[in-house]
mmCIF file of C-alpha atoms in Angstrom:
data_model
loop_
_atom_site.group_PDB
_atom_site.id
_atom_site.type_symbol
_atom_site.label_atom_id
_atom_site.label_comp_id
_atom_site.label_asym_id
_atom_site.label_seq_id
_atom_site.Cartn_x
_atom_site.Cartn_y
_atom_site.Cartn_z
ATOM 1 C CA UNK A 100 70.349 50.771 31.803
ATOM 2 C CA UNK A 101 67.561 53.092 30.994
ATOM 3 C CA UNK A 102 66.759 55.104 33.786
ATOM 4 C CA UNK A 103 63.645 55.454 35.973
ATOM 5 C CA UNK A 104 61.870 58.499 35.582
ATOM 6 C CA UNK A 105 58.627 57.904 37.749
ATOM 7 C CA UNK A 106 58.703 59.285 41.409
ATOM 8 C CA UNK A 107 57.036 57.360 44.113
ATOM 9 C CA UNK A 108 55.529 60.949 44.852
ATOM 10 C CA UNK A 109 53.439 60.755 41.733
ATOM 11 C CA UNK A 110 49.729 59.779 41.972
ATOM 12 C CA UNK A 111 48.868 59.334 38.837
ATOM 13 C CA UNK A 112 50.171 57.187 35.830
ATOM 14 C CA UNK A 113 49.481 57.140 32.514
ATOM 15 C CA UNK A 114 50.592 54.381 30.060
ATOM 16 C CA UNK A 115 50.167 56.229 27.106
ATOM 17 C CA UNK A 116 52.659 58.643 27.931
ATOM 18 C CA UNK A 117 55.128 56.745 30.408
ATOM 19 C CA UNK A 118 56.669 53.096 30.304
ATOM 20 C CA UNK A 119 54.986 50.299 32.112
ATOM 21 C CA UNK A 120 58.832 49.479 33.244
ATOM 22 C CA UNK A 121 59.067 52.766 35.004
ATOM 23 C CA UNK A 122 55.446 52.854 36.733
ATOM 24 C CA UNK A 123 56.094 49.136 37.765
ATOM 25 C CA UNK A 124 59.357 50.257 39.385
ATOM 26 C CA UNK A 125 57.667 53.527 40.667
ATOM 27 C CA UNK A 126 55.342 50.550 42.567
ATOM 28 C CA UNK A 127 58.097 48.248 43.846
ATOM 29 C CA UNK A 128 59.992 51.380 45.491
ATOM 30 C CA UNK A 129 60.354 51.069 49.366
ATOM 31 C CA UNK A 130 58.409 52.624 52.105
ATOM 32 C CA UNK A 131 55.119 52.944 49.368
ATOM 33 C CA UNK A 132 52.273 54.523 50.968
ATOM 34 C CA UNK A 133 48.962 56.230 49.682
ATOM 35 C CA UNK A 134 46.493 55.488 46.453
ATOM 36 C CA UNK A 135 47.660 55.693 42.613
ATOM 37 C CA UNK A 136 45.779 55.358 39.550
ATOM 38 C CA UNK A 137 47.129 54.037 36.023
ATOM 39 C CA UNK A 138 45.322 55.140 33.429
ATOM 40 C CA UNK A 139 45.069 53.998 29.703
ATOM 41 C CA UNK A 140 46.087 50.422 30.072
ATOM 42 C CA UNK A 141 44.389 49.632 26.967
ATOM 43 C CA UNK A 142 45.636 46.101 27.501
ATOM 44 C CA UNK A 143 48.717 46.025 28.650
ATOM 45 C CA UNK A 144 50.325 43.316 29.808
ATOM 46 C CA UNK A 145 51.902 42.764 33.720
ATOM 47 C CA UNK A 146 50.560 45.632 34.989
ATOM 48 C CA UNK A 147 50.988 46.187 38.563
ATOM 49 C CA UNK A 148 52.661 43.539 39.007
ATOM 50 C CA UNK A 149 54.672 42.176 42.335
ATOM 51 C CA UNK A 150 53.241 44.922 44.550
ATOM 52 C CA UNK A 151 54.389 44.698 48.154
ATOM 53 C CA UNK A 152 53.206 47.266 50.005
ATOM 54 C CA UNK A 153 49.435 48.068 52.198
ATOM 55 C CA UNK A 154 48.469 50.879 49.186
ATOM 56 C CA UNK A 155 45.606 51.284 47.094
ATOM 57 C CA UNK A 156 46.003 50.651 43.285
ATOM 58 C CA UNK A 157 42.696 51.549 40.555
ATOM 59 C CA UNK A 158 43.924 50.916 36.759
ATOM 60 C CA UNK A 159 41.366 52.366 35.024
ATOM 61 C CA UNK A 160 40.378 50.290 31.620
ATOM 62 C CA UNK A 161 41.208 47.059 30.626
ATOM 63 C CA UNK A 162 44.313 44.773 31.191
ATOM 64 C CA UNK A 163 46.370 42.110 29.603
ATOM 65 C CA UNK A 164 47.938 39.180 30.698
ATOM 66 C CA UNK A 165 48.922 38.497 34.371
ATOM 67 C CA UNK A 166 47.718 41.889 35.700
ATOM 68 C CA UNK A 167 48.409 42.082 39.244
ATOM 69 C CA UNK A 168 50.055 39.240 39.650
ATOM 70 C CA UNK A 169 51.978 38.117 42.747
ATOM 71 C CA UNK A 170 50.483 40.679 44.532
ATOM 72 C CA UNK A 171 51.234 41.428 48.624
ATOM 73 C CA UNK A 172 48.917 43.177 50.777
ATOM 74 C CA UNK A 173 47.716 45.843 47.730
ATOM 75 C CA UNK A 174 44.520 46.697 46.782
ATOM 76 C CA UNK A 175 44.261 46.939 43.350
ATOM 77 C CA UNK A 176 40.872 47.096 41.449
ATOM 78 C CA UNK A 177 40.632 46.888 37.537
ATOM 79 C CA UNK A 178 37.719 48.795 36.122
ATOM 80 C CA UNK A 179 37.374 46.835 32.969
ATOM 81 C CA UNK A 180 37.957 43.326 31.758
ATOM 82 C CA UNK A 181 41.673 41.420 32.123
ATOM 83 C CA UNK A 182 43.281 39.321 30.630
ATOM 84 C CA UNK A 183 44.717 35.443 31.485
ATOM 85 C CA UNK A 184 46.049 34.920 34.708
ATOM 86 C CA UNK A 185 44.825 37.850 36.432
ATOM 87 C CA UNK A 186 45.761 37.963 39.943
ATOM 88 C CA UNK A 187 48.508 34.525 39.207
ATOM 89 C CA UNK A 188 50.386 33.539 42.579
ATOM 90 C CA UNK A 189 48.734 36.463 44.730
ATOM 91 C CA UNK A 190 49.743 35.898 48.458
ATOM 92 C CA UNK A 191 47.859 38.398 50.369
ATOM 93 C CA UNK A 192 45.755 41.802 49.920
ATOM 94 C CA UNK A 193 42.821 41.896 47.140
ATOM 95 C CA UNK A 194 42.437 42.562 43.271
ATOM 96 C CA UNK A 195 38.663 43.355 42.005
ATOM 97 C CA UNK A 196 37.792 43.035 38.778
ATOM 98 C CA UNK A 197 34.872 44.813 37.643
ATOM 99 C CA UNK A 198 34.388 43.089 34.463
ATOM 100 C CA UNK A 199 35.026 40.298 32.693
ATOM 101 C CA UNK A 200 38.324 37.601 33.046
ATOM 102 C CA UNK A 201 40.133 35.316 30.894
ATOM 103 C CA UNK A 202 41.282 31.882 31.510
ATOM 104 C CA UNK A 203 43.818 31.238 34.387
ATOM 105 C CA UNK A 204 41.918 33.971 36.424
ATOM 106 C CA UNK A 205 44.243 33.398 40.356
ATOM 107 C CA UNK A 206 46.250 30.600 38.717
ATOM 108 C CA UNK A 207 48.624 29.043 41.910
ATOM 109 C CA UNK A 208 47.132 32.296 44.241
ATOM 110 C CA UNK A 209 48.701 31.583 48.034
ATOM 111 C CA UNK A 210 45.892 34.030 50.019
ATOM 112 C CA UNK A 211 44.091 37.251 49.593
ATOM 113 C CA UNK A 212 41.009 37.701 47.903
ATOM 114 C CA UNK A 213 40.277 37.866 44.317
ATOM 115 C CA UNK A 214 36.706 39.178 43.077
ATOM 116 C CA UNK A 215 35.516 38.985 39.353
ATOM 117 C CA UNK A 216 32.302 41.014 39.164
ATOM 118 C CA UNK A 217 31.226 39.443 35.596
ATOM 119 C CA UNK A 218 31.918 36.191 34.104
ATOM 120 C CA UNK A 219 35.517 34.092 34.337
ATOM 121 C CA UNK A 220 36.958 31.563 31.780
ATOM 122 C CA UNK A 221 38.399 28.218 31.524
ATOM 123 C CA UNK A 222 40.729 26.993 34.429
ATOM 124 C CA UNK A 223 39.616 30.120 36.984
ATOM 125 C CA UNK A 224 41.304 28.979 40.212
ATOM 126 C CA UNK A 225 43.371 26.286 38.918
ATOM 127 C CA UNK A 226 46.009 25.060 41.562
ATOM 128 C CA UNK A 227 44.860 27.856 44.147
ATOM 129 C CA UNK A 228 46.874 27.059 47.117
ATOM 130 C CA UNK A 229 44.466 29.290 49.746
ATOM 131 C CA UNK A 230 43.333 32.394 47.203
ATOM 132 C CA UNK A 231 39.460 33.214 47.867
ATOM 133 C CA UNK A 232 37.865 33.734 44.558
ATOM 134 C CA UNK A 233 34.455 35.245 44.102
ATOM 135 C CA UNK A 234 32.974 35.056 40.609
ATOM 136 C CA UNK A 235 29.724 37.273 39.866
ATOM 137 C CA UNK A 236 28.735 34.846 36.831
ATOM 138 C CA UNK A 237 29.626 31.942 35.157
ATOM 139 C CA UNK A 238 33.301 30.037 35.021
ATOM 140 C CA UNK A 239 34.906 28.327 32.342
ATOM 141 C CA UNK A 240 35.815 24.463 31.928
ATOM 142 C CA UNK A 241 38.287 22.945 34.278
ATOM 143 C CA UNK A 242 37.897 25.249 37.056
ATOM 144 C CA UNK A 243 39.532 25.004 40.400
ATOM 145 C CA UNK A 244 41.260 22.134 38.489
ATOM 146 C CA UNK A 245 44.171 20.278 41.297
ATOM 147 C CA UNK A 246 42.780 22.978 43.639
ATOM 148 C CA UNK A 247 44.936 22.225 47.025
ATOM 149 C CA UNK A 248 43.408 24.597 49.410
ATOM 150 C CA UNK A 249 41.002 27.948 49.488
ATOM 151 C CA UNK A 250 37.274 28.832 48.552
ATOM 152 C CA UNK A 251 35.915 29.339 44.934
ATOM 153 C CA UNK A 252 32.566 30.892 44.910
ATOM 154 C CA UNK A 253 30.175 30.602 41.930
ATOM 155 C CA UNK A 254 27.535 32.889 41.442
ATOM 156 C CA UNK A 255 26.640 31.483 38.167
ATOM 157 C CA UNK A 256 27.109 28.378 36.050
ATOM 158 C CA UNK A 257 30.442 26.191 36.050
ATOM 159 C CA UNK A 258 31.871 25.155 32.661
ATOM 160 C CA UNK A 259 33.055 20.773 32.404
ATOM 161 C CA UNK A 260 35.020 19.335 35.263
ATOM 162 C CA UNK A 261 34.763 21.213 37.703
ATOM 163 C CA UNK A 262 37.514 20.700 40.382
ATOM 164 C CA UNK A 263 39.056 18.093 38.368
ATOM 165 C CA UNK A 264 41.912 16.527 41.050
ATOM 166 C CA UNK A 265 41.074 18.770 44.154
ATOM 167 C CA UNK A 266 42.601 18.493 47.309
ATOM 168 C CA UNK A 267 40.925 20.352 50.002
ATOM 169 C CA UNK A 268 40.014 23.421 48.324
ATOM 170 C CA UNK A 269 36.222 23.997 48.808
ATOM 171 C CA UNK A 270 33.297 25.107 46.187
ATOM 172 C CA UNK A 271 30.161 26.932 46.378
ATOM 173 C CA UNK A 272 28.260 26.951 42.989
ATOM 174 C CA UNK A 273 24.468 28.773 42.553
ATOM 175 C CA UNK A 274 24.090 27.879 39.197
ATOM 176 C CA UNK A 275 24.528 24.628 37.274
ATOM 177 C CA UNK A 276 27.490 22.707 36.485
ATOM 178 C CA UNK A 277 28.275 20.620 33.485
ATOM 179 C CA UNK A 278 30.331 17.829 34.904
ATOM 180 C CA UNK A 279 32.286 17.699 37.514
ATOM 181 C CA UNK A 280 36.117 15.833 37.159
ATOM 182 C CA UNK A 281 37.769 13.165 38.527
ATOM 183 C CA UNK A 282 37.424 13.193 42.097
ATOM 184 C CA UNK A 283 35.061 16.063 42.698
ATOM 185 C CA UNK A 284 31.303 15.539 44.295
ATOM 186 C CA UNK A 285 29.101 17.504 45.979
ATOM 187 C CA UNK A 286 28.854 17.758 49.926
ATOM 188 C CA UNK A 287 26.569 18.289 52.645
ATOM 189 C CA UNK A 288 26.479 22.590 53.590
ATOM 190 C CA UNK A 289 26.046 22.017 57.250
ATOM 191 C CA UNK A 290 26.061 25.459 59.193
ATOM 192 C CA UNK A 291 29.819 26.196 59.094
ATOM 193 C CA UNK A 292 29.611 26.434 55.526
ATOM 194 C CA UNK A 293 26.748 28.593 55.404
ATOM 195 C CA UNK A 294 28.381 31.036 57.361
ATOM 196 C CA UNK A 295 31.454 30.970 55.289
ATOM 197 C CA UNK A 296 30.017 31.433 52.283
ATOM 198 C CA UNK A 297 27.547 34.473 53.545
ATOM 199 C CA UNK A 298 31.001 35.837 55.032
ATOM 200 C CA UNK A 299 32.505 35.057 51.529
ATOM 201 C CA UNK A 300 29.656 36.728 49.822
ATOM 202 C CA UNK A 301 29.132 39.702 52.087
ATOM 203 C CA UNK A 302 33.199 40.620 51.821
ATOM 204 C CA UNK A 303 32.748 40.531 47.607
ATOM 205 C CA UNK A 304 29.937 42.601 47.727
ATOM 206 C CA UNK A 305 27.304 39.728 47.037
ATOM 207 C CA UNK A 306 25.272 40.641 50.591
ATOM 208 C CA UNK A 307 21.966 39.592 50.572
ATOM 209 C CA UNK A 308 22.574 36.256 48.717
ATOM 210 C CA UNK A 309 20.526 33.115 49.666
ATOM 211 C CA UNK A 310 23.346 30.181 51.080
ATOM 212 C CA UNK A 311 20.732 27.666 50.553
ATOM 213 C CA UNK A 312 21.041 28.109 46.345
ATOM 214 C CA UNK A 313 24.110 26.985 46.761
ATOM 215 C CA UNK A 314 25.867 23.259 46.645
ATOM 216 C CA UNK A 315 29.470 22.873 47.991
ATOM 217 C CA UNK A 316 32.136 20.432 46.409
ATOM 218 C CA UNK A 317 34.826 18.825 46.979
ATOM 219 C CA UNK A 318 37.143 16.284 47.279
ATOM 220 C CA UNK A 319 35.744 12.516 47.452
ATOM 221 C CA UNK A 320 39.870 12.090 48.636
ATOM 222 C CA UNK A 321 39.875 8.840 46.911
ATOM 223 C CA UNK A 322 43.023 9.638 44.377
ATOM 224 C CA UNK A 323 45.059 10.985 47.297
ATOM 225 C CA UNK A 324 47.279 7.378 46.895
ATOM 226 C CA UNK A 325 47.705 5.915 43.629
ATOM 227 C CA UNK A 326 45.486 2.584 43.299
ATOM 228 C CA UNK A 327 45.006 0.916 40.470
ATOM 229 C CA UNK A 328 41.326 0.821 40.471
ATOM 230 C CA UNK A 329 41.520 4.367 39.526
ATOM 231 C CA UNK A 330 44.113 4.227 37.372
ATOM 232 C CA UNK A 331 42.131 5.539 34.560
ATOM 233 C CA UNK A 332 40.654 8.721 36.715
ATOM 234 C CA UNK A 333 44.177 9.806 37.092
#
């Protein structure tokens, strides 16, 4: 087995000159403490990926597929765009995105906060299971689709069928949304909600946003038991 050559005392990282294997493993080491920087992702694929430790990550340029993913208690910020599944199965700590993000964007996320400064695409927050996700623009179709539990925030517009099969995840949209999906309708925003969402907004770096632009969804909870008068929503 190849060995590691990357010391947990190194700072810095750079992909075009050492393996994403050994900075990975560099990341996982025990006892990880203090800020590193990758540099020249150039879209790589998994990087930083099952980080379990309270440090501060910043890969600097663009990622690939799943970057970030199953993170605990990091805080890892992307300057650039990334790939699908950014941020997939997070349970705690926070990944910022400072550009753009492709489909699957906190796919099955647990907890912790995930912010997408610019737009996201199809299926952003499908299956979250109690991720926060904060979207600067516009989402893709099928968002928040089966979404069980956790807050998606909309700055934007929302692509078709939105929240498709949610549970008891909750919405905030600014902009407009093409359709919502089966089960999915807008609620009242009574105070509570209002004060989430500034919270929500405020935490992303969205201060200063009106709560009144926005309409919540969510659940209508009438395909929690199969009946057969909805058979065909299911």
């Amino acid at each position: 087995m190849e060995q590691v050559t990357v010391t947990v005392s190194s700072r810095s990282f750079d992909l075009r000159s050492t393996s994403l294997r050994d900075i990975n493993a560099a990341l996982h080491a025990p006892d990880l403490a203090g800020e590193f920087v990758i540099t020249h992702p150039d879209g790589a694929h998994n990087v930083a990926v099952g980080t379990n430790a309270a440090v501060k990550i910043t890969v600097d340029g663009h990622v690939g597929y799943y970057a970030a993913g199953m993170n605990q208690q990091a805080e890892i910020t992307i300057n650039g765009n990334a790939g699908t599944g950014v941020a997939e199965n997070m349970m705690s700590g926070s990944v910022w995105v400072k550009g753009d993000a492709s489909q699957s964007a906190g796919a099955s996320a647990h907890g912790g906060l995930l912010v997408i400064e610019g737009n996201a695409a199809a299926r952003c927050g499908i299956s979250m299971k109690g991720v926060d996700i904060v979207v600067g623009g516009n989402v893709g179709h099928m968002s928040a689709f089966m979404a069980q539990a956790g807050r998606l925030v909309i700055r934007g517009d929302a692509g078709e069928a939105l929240g498709d099969s949610i549970y008891e995840a909750r919405i905030y949209v600014r902009g407009d949304v093409a359709s919502l999906g089966a089960d999915c309708v807008a609620k009242e925003m009574r105070p509570e909600h209002h004060q989430e969402l500034e919270q929500l907004l405020k935490t992303a770096g969205f201060e200063g946003d009106d709560t009144g632009a926005y309409i919540r969804y969510g659940s209508a909870r009438s395909l929690y038991h199969f009946h057969v008068d909805n058979a065909a929503s299911y």
